[in-house]
PDB file of C-alpha atoms and ligand atoms in Angstrom:
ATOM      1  CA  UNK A   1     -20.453 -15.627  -9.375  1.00 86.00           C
ATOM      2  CA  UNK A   2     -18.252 -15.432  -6.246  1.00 96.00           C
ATOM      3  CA  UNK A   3     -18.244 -18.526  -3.995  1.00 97.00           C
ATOM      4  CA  UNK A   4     -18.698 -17.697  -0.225  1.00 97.00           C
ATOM      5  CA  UNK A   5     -15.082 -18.547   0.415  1.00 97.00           C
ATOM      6  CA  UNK A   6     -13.658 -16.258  -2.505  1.00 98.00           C
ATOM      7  CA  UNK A   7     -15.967 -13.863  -1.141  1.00 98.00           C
ATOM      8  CA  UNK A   8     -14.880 -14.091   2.528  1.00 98.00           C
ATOM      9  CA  UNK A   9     -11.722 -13.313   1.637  1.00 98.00           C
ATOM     10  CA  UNK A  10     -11.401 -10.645  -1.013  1.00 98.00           C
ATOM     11  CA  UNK A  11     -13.486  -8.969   2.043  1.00 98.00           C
ATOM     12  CA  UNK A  12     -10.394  -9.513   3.760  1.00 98.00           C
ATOM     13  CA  UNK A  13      -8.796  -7.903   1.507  1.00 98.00           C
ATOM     14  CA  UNK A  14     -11.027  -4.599   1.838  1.00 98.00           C
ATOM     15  CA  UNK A  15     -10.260  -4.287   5.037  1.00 98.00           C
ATOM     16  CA  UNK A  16      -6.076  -4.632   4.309  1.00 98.00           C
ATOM     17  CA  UNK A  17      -6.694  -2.269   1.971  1.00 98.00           C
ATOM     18  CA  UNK A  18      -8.539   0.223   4.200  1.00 98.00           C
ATOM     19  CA  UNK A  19      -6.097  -0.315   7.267  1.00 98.00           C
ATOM     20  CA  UNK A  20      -3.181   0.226   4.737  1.00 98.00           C
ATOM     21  CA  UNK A  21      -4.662   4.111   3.690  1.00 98.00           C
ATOM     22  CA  UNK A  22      -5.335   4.852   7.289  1.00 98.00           C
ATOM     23  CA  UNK A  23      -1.678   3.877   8.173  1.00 98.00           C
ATOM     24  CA  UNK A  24      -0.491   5.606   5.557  1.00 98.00           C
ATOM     25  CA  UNK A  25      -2.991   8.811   6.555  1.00 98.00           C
ATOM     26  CA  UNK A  26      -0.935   8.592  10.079  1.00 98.00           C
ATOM     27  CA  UNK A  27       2.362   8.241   8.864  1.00 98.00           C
ATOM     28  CA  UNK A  28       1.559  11.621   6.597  1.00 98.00           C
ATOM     29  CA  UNK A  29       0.517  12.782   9.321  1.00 98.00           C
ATOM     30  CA  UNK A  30       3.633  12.147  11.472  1.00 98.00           C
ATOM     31  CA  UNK A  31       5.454  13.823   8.571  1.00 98.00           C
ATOM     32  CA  UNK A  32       3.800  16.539   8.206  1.00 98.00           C
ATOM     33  CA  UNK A  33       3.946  17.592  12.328  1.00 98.00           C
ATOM     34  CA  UNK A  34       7.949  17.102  11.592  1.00 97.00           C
ATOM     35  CA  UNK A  35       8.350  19.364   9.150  1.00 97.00           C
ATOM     36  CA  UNK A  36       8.810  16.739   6.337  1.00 97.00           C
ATOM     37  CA  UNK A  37       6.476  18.217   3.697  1.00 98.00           C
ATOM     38  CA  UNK A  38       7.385  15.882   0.841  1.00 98.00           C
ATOM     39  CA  UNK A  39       6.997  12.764   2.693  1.00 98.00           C
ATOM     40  CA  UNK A  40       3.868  14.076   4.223  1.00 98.00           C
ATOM     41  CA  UNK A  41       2.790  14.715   0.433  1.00 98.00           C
ATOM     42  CA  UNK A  42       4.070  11.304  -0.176  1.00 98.00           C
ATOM     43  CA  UNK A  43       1.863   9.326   2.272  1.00 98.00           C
ATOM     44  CA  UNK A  44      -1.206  11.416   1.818  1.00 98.00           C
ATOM     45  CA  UNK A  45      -1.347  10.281  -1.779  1.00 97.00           C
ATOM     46  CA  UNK A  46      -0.430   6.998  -1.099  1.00 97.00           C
ATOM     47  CA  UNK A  47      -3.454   6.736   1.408  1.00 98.00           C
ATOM     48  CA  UNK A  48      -5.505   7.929  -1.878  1.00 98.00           C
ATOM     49  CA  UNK A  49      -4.103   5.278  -3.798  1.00 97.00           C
ATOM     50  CA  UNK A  50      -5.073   2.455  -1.117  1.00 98.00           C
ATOM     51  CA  UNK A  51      -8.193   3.280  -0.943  1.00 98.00           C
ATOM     52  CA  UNK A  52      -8.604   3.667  -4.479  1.00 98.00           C
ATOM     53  CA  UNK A  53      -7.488  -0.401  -3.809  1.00 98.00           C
ATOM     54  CA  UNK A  54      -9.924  -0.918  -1.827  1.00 98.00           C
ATOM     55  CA  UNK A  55     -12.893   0.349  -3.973  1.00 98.00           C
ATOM     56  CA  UNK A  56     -12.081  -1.677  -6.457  1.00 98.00           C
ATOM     57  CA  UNK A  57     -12.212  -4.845  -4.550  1.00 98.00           C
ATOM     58  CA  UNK A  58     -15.663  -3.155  -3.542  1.00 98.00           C
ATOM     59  CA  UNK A  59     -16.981  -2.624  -7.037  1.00 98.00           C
ATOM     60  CA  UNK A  60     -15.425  -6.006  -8.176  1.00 98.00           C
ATOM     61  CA  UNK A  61     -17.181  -7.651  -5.249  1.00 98.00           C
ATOM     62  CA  UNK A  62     -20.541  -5.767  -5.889  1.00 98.00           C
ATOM     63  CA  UNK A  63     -20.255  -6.614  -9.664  1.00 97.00           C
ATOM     64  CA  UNK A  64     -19.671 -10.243  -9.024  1.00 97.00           C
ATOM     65  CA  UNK A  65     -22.819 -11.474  -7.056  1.00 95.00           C
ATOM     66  CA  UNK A  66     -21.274 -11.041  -3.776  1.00 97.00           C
ATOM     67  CA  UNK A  67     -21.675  -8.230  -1.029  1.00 97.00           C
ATOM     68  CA  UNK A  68     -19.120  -6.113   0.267  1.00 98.00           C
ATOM     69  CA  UNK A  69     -18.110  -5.489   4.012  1.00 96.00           C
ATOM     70  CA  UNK A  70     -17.568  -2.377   5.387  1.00 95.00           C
ATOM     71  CA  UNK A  71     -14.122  -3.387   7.940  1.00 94.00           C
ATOM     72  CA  UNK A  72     -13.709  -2.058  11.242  1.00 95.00           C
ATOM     73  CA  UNK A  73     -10.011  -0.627  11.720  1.00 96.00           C
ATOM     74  CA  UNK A  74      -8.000  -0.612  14.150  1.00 95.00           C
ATOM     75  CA  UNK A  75      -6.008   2.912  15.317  1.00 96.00           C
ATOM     76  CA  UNK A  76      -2.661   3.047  13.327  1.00 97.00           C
ATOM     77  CA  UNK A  77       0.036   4.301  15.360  1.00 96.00           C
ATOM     78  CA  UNK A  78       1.059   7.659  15.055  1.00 95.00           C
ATOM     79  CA  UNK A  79       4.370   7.353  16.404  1.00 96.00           C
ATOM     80  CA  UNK A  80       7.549   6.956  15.464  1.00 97.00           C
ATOM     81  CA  UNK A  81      11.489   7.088  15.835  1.00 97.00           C
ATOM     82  CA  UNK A  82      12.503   8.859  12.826  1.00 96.00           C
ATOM     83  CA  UNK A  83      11.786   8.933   8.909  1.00 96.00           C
ATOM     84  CA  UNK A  84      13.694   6.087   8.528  1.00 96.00           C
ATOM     85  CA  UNK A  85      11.141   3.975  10.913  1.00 97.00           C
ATOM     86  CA  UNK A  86       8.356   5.405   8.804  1.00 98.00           C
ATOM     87  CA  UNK A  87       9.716   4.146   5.739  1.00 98.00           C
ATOM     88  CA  UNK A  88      10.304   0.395   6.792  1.00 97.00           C
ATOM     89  CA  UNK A  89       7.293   0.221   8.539  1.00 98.00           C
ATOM     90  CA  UNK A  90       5.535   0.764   4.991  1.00 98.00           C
ATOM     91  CA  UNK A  91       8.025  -1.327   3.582  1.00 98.00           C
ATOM     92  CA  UNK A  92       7.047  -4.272   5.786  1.00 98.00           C
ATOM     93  CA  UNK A  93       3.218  -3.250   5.570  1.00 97.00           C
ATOM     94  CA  UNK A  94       3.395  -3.503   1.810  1.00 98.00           C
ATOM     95  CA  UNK A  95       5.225  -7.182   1.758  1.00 98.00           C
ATOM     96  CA  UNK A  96       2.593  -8.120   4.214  1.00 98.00           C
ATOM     97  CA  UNK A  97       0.113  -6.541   1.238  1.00 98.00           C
ATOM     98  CA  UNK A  98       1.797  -9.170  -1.178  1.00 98.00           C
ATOM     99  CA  UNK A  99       1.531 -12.285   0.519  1.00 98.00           C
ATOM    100  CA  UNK A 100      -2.004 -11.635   1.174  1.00 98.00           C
ATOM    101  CA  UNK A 101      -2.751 -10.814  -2.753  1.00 98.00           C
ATOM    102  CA  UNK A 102      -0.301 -14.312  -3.308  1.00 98.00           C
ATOM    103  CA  UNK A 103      -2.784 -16.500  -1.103  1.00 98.00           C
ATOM    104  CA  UNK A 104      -5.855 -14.733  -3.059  1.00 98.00           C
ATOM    105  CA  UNK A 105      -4.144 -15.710  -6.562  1.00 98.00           C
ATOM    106  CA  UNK A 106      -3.761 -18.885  -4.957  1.00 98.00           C
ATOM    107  CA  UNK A 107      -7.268 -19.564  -3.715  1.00 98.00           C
ATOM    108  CA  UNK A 108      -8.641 -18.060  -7.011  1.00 98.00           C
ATOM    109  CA  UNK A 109      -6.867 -21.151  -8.583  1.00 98.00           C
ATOM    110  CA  UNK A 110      -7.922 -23.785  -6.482  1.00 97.00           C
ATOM    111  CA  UNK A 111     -11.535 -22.303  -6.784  1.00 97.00           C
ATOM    112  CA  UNK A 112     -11.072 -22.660 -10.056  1.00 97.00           C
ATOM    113  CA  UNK A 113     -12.641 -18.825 -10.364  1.00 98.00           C
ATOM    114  CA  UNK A 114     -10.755 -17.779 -13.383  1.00 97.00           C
ATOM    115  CA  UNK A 115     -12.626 -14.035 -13.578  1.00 98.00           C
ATOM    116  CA  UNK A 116     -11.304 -13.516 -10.021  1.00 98.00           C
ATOM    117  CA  UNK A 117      -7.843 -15.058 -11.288  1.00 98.00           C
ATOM    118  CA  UNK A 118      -7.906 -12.408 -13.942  1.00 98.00           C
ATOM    119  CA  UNK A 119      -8.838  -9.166 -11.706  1.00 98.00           C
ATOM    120  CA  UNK A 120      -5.898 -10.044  -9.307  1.00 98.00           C
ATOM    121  CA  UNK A 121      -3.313 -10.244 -11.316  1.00 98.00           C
ATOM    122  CA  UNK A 122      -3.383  -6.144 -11.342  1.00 98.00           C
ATOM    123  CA  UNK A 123      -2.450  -6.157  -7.987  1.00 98.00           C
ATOM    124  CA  UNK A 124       0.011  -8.395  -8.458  1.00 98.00           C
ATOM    125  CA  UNK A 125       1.683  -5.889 -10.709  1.00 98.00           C
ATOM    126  CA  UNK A 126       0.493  -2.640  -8.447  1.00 97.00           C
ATOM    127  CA  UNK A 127       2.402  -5.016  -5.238  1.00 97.00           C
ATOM    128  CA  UNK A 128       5.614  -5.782  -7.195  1.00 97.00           C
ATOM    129  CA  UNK A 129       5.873  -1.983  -7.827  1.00 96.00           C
ATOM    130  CA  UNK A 130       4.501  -0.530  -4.240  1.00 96.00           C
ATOM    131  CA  UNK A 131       7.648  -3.006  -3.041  1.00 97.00           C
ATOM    132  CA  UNK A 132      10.384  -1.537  -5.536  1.00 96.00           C
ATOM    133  CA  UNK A 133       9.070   2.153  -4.393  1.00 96.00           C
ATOM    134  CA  UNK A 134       9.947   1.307  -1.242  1.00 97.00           C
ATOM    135  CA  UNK A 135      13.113  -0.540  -1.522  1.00 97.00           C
ATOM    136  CA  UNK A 136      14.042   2.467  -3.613  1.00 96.00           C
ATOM    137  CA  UNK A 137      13.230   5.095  -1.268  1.00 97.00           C
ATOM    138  CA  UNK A 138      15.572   2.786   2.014  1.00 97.00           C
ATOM    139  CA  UNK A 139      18.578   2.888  -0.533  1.00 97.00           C
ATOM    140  CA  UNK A 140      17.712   6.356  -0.795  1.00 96.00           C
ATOM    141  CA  UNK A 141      18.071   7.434   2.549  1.00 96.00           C
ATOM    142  CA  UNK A 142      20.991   4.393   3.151  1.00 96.00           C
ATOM    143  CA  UNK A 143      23.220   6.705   0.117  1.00 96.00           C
ATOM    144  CA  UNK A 144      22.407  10.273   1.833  1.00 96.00           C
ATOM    145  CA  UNK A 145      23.433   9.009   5.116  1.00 94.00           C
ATOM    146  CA  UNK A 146      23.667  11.366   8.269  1.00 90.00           C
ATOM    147  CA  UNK A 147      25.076  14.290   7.518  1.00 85.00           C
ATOM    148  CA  UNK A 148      23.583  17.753   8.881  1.00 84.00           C
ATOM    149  CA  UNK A 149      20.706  18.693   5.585  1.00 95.00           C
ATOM    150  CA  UNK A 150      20.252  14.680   5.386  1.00 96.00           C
ATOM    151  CA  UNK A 151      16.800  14.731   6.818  1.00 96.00           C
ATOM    152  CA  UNK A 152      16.227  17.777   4.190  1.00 96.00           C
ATOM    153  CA  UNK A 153      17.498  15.499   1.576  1.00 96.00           C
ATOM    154  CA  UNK A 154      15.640  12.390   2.197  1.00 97.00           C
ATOM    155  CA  UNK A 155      12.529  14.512   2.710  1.00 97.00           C
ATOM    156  CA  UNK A 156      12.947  15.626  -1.081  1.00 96.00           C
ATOM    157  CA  UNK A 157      13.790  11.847  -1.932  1.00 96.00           C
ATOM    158  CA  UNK A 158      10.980  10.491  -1.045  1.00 96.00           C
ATOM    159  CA  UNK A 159       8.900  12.969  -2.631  1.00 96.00           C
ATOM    160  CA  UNK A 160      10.656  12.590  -6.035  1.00 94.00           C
ATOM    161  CA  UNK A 161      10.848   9.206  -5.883  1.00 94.00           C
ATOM    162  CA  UNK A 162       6.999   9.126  -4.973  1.00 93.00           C
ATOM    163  CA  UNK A 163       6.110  11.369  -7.939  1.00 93.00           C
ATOM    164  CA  UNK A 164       8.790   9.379 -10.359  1.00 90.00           C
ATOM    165  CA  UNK A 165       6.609   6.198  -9.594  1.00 88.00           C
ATOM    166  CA  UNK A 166       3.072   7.894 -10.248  1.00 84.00           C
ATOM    167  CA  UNK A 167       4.201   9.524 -13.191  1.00 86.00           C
ATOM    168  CA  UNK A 168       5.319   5.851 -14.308  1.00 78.00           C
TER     169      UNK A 168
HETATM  170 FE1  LIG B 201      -2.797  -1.696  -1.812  1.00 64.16          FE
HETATM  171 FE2  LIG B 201      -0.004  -0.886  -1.123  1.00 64.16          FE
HETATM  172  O1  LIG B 201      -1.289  -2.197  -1.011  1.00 64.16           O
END
């Protein structure tokens, strides 16, 4: 059974969750309108897989006693300076991602609430991984520089480096 407070804020977490694939829906979109087919590819799965985070809070929630909220969300931006922009703005949305899942861990402990303990250390794995992705991806793009097929090339990196991780 989920106390109130564990349950307030796993809620919190549905809705980081949710804002996180409609960010990521907008950046693919961005993408895609620039011609940047693998990175649009890139972030529409990646809004998949967020949601697909956020159901499971849902069913986990649900299955514990406690009731899921629906969040409201905010409009993501849908602009921005260039690929590499798009990138680090993920980058620093998915470190954002990882503190939040820390201070869950951390609540779950002082809650003593050792089931909820248990179902976030996933996501403490999935977050250590979403952050090497990206890390990988900026050294990426850092390595093929500026030359005149770069944005061709980092449009292919991503992709591959996106696939490389699912396949993982
Ligand atoms: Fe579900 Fe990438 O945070």
């Amino acid at each position: 059974m989920l106390s109130k407070k564990m349950e307030k804020a796993l809620n919190e977490q549905v809705g980081m969750e949710a804002a996180a694939s409609q960010k990521y829906l907008a950046m693919a979109i961005w993408c895609d309108a620039e011609g940047l087919e693998g990175s649009a590819q890139f972030f529409f799965d990646h809004a998949e897989e967020e949601r697909m985070h956020m159901m499971k809070i849902i069913n986990y929630i649900q299955e514990s006693g406690g009731l899921s909220v629906v969040p409201a969300l905010a409009k993501p931006t849908q602009k921005y300076a260039d690929i590499k922009a798009v990138i680090n703005a993920a980058y620093n949305s998915e470190k954002k991602v990882t503190k939040a899942i820390h201070n869950l861990v951390d609540l779950s402990l002082t809650e003593k609430d050792h089931a909820t303990y248990n179902f976030l250390q996933w996501y403490v794995a999935e977050q250590q991984e979403e952050e090497v992705l990206m890390r990988k991806i900026i050294d990426k793009i850092e390595l093929i520089g500026k030359g005149p097929q770069a944005l061709y090339y980092i449009d292919q990196a991503i992709f591959k480096t996106g696939q490389e991780a699912e396949a993982n």
